[in-house]
Every structure is written in structure tokens, then in C-alpha cells.
mmCIF file of the C-alpha atoms, coordinates in Angstrom:
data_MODEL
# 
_entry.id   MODEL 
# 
loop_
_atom_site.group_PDB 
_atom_site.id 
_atom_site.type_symbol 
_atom_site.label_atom_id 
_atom_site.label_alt_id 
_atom_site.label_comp_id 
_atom_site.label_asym_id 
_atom_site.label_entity_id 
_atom_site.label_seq_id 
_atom_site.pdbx_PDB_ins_code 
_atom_site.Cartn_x 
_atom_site.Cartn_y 
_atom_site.Cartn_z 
_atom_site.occupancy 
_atom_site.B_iso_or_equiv 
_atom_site.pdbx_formal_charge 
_atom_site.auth_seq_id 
_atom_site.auth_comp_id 
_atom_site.auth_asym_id 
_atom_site.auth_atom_id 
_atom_site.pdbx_PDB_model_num 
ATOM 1   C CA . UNK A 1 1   ? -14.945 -10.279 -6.134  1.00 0.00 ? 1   UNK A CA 1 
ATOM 2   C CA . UNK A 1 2   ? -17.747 -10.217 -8.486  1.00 0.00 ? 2   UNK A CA 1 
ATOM 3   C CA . UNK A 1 3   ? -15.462 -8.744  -11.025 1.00 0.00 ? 3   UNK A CA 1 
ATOM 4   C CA . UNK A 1 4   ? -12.741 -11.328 -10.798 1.00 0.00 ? 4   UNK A CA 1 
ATOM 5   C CA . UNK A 1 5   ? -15.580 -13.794 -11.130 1.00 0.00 ? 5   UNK A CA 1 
ATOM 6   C CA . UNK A 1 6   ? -16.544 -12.373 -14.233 1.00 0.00 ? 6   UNK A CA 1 
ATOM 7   C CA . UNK A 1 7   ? -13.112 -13.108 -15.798 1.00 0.00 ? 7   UNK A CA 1 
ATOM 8   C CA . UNK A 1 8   ? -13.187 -14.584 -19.501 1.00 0.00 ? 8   UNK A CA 1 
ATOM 9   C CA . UNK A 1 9   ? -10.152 -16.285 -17.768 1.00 0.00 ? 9   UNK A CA 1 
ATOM 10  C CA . UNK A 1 10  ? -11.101 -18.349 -15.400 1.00 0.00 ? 10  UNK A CA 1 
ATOM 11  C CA . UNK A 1 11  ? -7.628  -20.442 -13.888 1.00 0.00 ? 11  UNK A CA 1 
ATOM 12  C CA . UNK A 1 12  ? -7.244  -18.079 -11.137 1.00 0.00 ? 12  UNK A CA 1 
ATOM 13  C CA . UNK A 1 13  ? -7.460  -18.580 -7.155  1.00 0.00 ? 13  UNK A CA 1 
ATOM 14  C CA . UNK A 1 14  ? -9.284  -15.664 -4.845  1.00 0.00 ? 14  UNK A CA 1 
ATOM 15  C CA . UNK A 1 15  ? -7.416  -14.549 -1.766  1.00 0.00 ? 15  UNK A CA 1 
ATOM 16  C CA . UNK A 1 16  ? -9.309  -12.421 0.676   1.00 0.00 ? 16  UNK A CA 1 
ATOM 17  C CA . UNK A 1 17  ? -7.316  -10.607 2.749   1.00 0.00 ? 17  UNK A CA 1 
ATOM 18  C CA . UNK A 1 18  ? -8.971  -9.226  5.910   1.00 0.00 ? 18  UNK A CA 1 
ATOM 19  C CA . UNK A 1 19  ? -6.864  -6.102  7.240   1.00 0.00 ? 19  UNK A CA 1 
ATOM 20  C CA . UNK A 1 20  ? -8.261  -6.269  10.338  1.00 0.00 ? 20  UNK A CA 1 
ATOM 21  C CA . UNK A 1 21  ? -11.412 -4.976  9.336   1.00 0.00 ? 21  UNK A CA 1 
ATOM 22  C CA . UNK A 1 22  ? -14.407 -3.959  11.559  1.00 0.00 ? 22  UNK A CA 1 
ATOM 23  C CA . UNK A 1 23  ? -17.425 -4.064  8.783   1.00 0.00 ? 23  UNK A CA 1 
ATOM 24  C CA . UNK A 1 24  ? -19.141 -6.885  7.427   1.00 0.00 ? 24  UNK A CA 1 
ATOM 25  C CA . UNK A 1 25  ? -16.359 -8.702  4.637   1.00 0.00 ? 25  UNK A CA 1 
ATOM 26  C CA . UNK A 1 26  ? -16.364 -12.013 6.270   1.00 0.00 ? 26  UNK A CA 1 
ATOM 27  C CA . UNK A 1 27  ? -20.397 -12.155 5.982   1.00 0.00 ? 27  UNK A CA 1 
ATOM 28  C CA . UNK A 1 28  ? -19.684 -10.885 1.995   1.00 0.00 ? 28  UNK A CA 1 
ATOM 29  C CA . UNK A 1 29  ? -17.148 -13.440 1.080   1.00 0.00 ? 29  UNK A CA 1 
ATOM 30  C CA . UNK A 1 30  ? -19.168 -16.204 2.780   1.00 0.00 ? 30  UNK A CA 1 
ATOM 31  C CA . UNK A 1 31  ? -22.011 -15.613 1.441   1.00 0.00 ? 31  UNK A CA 1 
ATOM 32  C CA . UNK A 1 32  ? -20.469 -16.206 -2.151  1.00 0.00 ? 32  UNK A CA 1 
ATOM 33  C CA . UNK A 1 33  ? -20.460 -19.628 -3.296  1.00 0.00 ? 33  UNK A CA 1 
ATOM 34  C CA . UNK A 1 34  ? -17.137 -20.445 -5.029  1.00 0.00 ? 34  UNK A CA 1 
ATOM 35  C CA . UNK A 1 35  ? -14.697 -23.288 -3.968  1.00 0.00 ? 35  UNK A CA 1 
ATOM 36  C CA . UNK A 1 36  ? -11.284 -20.675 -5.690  1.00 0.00 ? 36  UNK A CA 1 
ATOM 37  C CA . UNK A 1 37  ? -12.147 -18.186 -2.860  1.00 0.00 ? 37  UNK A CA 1 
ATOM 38  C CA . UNK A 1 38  ? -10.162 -17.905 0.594   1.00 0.00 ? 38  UNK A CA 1 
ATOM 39  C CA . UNK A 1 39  ? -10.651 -15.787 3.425   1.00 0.00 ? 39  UNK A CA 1 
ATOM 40  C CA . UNK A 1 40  ? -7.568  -14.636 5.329   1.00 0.00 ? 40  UNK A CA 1 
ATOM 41  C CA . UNK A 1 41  ? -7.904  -11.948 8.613   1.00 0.00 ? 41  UNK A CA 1 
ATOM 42  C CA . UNK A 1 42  ? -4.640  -10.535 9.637   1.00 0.00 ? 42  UNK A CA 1 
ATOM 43  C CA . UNK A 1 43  ? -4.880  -10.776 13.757  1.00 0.00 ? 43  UNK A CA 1 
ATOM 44  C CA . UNK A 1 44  ? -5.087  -6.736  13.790  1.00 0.00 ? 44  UNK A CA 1 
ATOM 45  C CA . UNK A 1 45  ? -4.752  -4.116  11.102  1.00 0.00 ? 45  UNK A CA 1 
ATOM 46  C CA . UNK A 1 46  ? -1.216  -4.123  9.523   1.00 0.00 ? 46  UNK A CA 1 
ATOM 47  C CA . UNK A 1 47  ? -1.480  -1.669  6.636   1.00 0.00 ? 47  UNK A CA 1 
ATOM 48  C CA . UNK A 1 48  ? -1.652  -2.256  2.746   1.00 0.00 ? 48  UNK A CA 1 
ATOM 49  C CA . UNK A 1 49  ? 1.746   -3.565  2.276   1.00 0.00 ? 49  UNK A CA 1 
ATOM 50  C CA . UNK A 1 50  ? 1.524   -6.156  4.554   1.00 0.00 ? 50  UNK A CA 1 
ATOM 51  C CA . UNK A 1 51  ? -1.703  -6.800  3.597   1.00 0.00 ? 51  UNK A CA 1 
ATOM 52  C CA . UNK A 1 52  ? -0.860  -7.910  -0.106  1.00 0.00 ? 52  UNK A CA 1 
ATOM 53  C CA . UNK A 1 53  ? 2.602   -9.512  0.946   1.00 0.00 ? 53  UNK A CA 1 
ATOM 54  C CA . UNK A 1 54  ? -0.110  -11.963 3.018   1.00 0.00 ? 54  UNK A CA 1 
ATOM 55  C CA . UNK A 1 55  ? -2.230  -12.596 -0.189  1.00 0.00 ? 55  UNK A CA 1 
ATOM 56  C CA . UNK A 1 56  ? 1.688   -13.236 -2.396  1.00 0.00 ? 56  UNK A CA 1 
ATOM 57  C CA . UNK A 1 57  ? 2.553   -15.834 0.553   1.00 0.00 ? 57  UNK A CA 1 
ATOM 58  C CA . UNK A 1 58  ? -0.752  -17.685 0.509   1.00 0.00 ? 58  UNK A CA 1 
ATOM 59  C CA . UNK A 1 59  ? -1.085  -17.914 -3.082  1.00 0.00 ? 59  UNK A CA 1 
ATOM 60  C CA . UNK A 1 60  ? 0.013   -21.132 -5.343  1.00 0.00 ? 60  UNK A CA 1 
ATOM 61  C CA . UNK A 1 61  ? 0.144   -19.563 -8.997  1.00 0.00 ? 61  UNK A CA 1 
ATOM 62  C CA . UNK A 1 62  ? 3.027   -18.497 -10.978 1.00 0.00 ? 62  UNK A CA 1 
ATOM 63  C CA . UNK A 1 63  ? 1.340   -15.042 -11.702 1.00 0.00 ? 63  UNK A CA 1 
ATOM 64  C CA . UNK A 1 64  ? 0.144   -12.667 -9.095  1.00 0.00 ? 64  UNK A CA 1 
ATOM 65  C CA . UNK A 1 65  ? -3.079  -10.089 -9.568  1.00 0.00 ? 65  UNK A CA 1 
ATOM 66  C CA . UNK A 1 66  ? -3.759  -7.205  -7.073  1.00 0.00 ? 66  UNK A CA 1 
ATOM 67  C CA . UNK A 1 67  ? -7.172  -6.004  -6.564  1.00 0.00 ? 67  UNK A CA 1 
ATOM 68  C CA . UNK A 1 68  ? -8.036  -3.041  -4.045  1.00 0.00 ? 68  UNK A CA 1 
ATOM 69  C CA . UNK A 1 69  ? -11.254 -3.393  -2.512  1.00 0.00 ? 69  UNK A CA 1 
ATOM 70  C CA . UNK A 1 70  ? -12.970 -0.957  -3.867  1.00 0.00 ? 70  UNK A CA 1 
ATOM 71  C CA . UNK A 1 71  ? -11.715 -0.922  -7.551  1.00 0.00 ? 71  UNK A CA 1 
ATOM 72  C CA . UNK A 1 72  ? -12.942 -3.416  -10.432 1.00 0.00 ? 72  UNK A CA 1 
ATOM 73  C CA . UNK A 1 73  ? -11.687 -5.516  -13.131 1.00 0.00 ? 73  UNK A CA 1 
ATOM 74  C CA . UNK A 1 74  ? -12.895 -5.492  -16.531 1.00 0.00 ? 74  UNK A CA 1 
ATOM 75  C CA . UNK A 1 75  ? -13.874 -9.164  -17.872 1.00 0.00 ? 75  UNK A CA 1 
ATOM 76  C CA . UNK A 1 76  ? -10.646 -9.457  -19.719 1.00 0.00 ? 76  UNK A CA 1 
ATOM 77  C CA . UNK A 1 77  ? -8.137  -8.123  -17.387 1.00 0.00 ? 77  UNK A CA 1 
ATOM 78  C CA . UNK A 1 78  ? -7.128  -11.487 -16.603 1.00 0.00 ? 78  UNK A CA 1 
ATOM 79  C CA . UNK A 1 79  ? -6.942  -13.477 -19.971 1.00 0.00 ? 79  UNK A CA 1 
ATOM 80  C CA . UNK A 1 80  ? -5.214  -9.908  -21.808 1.00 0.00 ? 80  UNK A CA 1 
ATOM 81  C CA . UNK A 1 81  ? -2.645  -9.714  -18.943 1.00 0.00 ? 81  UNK A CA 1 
ATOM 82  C CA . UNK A 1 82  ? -1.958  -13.809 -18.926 1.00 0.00 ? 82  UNK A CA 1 
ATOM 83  C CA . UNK A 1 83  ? -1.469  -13.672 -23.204 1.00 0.00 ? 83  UNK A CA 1 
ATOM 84  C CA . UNK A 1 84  ? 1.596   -10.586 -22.472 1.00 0.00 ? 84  UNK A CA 1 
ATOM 85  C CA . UNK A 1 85  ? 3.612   -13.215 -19.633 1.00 0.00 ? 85  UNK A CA 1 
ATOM 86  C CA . UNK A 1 86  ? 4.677   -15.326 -23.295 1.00 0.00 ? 86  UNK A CA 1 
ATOM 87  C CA . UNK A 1 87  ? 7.101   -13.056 -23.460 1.00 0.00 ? 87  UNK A CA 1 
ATOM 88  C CA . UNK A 1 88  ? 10.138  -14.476 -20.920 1.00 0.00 ? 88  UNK A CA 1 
ATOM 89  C CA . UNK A 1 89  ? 11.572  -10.994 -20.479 1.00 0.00 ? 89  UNK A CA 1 
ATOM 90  C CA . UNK A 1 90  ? 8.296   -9.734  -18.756 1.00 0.00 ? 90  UNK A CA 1 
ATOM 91  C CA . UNK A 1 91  ? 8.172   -9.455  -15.288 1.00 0.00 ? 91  UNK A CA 1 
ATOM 92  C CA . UNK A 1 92  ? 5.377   -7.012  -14.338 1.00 0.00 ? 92  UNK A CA 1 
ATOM 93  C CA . UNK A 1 93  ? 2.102   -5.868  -16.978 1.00 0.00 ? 93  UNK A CA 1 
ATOM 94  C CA . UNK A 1 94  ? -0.437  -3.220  -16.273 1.00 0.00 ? 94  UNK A CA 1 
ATOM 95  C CA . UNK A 1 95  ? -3.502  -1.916  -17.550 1.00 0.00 ? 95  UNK A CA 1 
ATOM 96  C CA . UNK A 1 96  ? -4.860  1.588   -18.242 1.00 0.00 ? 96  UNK A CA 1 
ATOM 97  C CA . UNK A 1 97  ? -7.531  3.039   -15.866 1.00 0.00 ? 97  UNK A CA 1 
ATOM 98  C CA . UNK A 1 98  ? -10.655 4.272   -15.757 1.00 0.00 ? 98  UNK A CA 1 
ATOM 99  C CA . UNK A 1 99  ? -11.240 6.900   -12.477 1.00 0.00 ? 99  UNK A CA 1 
ATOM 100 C CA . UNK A 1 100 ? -14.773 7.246   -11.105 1.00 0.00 ? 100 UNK A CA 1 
ATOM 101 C CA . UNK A 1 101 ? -15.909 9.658   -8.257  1.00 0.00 ? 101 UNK A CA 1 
ATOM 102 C CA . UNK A 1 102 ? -17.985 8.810   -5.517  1.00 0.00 ? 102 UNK A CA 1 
ATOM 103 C CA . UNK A 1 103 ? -21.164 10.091  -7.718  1.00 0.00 ? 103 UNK A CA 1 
ATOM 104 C CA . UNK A 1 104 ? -20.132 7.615   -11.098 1.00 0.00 ? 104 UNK A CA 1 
ATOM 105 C CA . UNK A 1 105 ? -18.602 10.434  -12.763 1.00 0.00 ? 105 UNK A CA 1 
ATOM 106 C CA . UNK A 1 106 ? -15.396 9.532   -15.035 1.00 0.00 ? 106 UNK A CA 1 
ATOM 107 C CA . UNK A 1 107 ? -12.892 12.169  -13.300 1.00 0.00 ? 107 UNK A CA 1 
ATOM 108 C CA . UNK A 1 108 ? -9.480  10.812  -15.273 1.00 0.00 ? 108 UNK A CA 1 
ATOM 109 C CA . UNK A 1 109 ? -7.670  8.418   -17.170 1.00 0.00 ? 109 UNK A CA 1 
ATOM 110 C CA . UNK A 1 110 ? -4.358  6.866   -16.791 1.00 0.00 ? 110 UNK A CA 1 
ATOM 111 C CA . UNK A 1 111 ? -2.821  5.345   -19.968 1.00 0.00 ? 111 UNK A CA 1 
ATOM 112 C CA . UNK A 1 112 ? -0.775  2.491   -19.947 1.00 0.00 ? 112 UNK A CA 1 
ATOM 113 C CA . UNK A 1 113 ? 1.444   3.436   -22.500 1.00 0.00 ? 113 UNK A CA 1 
ATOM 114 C CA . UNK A 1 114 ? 5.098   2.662   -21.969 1.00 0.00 ? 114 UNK A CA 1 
ATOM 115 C CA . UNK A 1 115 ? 6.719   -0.782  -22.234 1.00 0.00 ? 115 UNK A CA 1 
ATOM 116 C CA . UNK A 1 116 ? 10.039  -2.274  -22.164 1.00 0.00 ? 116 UNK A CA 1 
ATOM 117 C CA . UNK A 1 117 ? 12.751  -1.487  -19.692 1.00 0.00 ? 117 UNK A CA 1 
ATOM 118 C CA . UNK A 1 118 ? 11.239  1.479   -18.394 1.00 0.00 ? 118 UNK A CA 1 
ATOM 119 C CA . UNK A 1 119 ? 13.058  1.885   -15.394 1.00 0.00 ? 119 UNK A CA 1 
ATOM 120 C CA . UNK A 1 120 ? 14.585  5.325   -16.032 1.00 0.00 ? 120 UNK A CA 1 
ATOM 121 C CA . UNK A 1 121 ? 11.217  6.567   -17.141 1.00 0.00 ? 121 UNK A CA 1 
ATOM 122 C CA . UNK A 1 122 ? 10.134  4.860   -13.674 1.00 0.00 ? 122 UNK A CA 1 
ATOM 123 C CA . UNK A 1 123 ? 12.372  6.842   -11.568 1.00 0.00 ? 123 UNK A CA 1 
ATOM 124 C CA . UNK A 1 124 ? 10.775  10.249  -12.768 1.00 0.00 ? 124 UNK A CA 1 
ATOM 125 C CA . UNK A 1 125 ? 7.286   9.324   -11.720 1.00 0.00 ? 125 UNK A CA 1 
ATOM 126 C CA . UNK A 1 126 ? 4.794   6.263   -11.120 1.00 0.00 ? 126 UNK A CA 1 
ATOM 127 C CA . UNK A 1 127 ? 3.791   5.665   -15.128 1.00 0.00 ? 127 UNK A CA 1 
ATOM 128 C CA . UNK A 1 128 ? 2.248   2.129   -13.441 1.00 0.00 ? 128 UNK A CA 1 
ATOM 129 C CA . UNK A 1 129 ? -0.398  3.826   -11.095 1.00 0.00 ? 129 UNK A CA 1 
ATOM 130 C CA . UNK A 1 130 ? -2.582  1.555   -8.929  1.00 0.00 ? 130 UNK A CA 1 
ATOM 131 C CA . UNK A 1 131 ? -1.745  -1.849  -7.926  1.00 0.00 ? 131 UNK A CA 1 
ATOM 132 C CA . UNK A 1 132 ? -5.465  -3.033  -8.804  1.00 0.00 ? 132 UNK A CA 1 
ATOM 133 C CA . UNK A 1 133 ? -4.349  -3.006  -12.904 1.00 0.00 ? 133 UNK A CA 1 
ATOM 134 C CA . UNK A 1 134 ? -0.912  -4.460  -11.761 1.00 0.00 ? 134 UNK A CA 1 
ATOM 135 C CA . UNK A 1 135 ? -0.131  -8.320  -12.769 1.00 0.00 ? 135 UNK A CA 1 
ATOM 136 C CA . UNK A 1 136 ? 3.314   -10.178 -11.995 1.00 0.00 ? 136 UNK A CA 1 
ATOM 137 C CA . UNK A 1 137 ? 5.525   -12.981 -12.017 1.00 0.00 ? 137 UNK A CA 1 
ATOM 138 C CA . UNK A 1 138 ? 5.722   -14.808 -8.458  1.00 0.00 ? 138 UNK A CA 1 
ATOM 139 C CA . UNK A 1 139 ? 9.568   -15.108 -9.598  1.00 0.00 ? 139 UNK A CA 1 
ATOM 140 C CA . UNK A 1 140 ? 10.454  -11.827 -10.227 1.00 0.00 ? 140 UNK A CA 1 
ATOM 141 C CA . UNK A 1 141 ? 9.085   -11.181 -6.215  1.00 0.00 ? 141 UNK A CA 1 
ATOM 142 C CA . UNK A 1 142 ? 11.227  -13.876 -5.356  1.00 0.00 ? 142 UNK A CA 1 
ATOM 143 C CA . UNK A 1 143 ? 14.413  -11.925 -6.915  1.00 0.00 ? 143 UNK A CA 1 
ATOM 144 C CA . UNK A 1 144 ? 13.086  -8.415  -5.972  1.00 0.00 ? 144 UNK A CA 1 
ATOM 145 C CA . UNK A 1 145 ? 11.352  -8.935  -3.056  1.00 0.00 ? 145 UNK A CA 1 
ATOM 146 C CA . UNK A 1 146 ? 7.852   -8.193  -1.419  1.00 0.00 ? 146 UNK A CA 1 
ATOM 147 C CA . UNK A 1 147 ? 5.527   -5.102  -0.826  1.00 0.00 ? 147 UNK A CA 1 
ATOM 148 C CA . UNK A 1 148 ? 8.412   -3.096  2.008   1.00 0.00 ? 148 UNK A CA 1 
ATOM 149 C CA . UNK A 1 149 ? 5.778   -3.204  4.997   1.00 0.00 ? 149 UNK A CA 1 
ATOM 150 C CA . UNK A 1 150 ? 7.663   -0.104  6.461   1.00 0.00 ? 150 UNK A CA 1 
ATOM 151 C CA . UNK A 1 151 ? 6.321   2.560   3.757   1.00 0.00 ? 151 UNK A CA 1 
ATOM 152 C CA . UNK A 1 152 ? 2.693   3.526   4.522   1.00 0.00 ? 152 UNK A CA 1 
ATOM 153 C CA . UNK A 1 153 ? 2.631   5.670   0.915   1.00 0.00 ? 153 UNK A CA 1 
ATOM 154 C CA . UNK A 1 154 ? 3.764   4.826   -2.015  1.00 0.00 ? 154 UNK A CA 1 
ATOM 155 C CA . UNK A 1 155 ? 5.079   0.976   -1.432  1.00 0.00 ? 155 UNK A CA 1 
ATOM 156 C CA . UNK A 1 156 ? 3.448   0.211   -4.935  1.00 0.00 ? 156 UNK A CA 1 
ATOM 157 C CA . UNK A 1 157 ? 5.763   2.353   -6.518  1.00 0.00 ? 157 UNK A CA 1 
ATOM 158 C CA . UNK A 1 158 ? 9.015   0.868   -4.933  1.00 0.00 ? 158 UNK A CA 1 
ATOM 159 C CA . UNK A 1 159 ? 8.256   -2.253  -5.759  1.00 0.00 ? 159 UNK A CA 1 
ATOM 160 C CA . UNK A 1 160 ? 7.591   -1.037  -9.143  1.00 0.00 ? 160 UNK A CA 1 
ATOM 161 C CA . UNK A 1 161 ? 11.334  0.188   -9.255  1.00 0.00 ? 161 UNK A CA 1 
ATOM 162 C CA . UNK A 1 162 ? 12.639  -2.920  -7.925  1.00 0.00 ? 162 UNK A CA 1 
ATOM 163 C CA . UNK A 1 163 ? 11.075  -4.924  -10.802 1.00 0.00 ? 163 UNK A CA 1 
ATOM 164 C CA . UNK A 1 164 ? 11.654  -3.001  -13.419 1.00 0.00 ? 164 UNK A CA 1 
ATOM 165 C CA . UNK A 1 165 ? 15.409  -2.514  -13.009 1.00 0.00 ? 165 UNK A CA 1 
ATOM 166 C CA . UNK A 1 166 ? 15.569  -5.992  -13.663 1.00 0.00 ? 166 UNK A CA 1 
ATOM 167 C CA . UNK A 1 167 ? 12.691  -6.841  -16.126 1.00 0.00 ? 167 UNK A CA 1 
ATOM 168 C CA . UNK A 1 168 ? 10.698  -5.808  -18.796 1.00 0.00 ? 168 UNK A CA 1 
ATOM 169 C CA . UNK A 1 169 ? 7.608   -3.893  -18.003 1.00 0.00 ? 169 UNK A CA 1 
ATOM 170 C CA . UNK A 1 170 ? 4.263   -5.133  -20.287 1.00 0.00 ? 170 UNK A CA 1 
ATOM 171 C CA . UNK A 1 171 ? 1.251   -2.347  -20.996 1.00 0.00 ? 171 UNK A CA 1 
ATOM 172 C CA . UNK A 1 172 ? -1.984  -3.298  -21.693 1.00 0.00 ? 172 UNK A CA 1 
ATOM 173 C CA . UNK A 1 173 ? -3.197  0.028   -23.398 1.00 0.00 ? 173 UNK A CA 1 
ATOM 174 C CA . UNK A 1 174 ? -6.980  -1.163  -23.400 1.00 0.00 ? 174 UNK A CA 1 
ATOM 175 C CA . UNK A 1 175 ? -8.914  0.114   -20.071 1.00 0.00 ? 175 UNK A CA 1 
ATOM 176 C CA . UNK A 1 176 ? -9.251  -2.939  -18.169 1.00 0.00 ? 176 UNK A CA 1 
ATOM 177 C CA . UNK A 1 177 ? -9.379  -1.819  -14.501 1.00 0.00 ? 177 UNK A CA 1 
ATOM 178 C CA . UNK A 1 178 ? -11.560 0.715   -12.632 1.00 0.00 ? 178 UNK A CA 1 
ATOM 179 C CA . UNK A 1 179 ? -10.610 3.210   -9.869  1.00 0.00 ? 179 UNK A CA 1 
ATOM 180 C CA . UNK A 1 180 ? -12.293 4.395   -7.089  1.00 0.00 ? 180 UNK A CA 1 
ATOM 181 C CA . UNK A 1 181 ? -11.733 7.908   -6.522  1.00 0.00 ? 181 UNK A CA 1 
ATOM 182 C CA . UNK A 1 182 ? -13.455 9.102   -3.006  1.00 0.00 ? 182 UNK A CA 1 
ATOM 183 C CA . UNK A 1 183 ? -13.508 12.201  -0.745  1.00 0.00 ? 183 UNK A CA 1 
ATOM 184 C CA . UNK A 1 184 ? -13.566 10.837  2.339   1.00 0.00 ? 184 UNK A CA 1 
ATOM 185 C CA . UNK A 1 185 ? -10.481 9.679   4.049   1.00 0.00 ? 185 UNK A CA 1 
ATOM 186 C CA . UNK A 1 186 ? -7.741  7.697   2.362   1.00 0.00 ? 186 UNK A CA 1 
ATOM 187 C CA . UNK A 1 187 ? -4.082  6.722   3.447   1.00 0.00 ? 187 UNK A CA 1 
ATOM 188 C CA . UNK A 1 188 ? -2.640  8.500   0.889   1.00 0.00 ? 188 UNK A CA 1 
ATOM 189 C CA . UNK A 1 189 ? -4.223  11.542  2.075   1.00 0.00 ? 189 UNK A CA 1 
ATOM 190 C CA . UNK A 1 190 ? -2.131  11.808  5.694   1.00 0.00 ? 190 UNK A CA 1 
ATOM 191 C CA . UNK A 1 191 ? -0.028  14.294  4.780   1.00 0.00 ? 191 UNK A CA 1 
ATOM 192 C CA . UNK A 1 192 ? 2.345   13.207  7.751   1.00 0.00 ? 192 UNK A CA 1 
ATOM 193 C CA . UNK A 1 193 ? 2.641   9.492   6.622   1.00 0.00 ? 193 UNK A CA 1 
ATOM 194 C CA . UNK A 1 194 ? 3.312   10.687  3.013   1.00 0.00 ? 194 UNK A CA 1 
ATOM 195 C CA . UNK A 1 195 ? 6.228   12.825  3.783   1.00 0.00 ? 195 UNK A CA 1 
ATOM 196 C CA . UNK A 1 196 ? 7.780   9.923   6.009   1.00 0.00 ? 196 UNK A CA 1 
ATOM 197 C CA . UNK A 1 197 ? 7.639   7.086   3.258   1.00 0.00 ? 197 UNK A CA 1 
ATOM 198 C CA . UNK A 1 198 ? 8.837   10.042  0.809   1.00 0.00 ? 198 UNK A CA 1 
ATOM 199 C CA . UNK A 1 199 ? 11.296  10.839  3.266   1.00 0.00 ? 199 UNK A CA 1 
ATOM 200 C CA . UNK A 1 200 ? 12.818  7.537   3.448   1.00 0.00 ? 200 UNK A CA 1 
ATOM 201 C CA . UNK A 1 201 ? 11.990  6.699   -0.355  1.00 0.00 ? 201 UNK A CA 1 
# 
């Protein structure tokens, strides 16, 4: 939150989304004193999909940010990934990112590097990485649908696909958005749930 905060951009609105959580978030977000900031808890824990799909519902602008909760923005995420959406033919942007371990160590890179109708380039592997450097148009969703709340892995990069047949793709090659990298246990690391949504991917 602090990060979006930050912004050099500073039109946005803050969704909290609550995925049925059991530590202290409500107690965070309350304690920050910003009339743009909403706090949402899903009635029990519904997975990441659902989770954003919640935030794109609730949210009144034309242009729709992901953040993770444990990744960061740079301060001008925002304003860079606004000044690309001139472009009509852009439906989706994204940012390159920085990968930090658990200890602060840089462990990786991913470059944003490929623009245009990338689809094809799409289909051989996820070029757009995390959600958290991800920005879109509200009515490209509205053509191409929502987050599919029945993959537990890899729903980012479906709806990646879905967009991309149908619109340009944006990159913004600076680093703008920072990614969490921990040991300990992560969806994408049940082996079980990953070969279902790759399964039916």
C-alpha cells in the first residue's frame, strides 16, 4: 500500500481485498489514513482469481492495476503505465521485474521486452510474468472476460492469452515492480494443483 501511495501518479483508487485472511490486514489498512483506500473481506478464502475478479468488480476506473501483497511498485509504475494506454490499440502493459529473496538478495530479472500483438509469442510461454507489473483496460475485461476462478495456477497467464489475441500488448522495459521470491509455501508450489490447471489449460 505504501508503494501505491508513493505513486508520482496519484488519480488512482486502493482496493483491499481480504482473501479470507487470518493475520492482522484489517488492523494494517485501518490504521492508514487515506480516503482512496477500501477494504473488502471475501466471507471465506476463495483463491487468487477470485480474489482480483472482486477488486475488477468493485473498482470505478477505466484502467485496472494488480498488486500482490507482498510485491512493490516503483514510484512511477503508475504514471509510465497510464502515458502507454494513448495508444487505442493497447489493451494490457507490463513492466520488467526486479526478484528479491527472502534475505534482500536480487535472485533474477524478468525483462519486459516484447510489444505488439504478441499473442503467438504468448502461447510459447508467459513473456508477461506476475500480475503485480500487469496494468489493463476495464474494456478489454469486459470483451475477454475475468480472472477464470476455476484455475488455481497459472490464471494470470490465461487471461494474458485472452487479451492479447485481441489487443496490443504495451512493455514498459524500465524495472518498475518488485517480486517477492520466498521459500516457504506458495500456491504455485502444489505440485497437484499445478498439474490440474495445466491439465485443463
Amino acid at each position: 500500500i505504501d508503494s501505491v501511495l508513493r505513486q508520482t501518479y496519484q488519480y488512482f483508487e486502493i482496493i483491499v481485498i481480504d482473501d479470507g485472511s487470518n493475520d492482522d490486514t484489517y488492523q494494517v489498512v485501518q490504521s492508514i489514513n487515506d480516503s482512496r483506500i477500501r477494504y473488502i473481506r471475501l466471507d471465506r478464502t476463495k483463491g487468487a482469481a477470485a480474489a482480483r475478479n472482486e477488486g475488477i468488480l468493485q473498482a470505478n476506473g477505466e484502467l485496472i492495476a494488480f498488486l500482490d501483497s507482498d510485491d512493490i511498485w516503483m514510484s512511477k509504475k503508475l504514471e509510465m503505465q497510464v502515458n502507454t494506454f494513448l495508444n487505442d490499440d493497447v489493451g494490457l502493459c507490463y513492466t520488467s521485474i526486479l526478484l528479491i529473496d527472502e534475505k534482500g538478495k536480487v535472485v533474477g530479472k524478468h525483462k519486459a521486452t516484447h510489444s505488439g500483438y504478441i499473442f503467438k509469442k504468448l502461447l510459447k510461454k508467459n513473456i508477461i510474468g506476475s500480475a503485480s507489473s500487469v496494468m489493463v483496460k476495464r474494456n478489454c475485461l469486459d470483451k475477454c472476460g475475468l480472472f477464470d476462478e476455476s484455475l488455481t495456477h497459472r490464471e494470470d497467464y490465461d487471461l494474458w492469452l485472452r487479451i492479447a489475441k485481441h489487443y496490443k500488448t504495451a512493455s514498459v522495459r524500465k524495472t518498475l515492480t518488485i517480486q517477492y521470491v520466498h521459500n516457504a509455501f506458495r500456491l504455485s508450489t502444489d505440485f497437484s494443483k499445478r498439474i490440474t490447471s495445466y491439465t485443463y489449460f
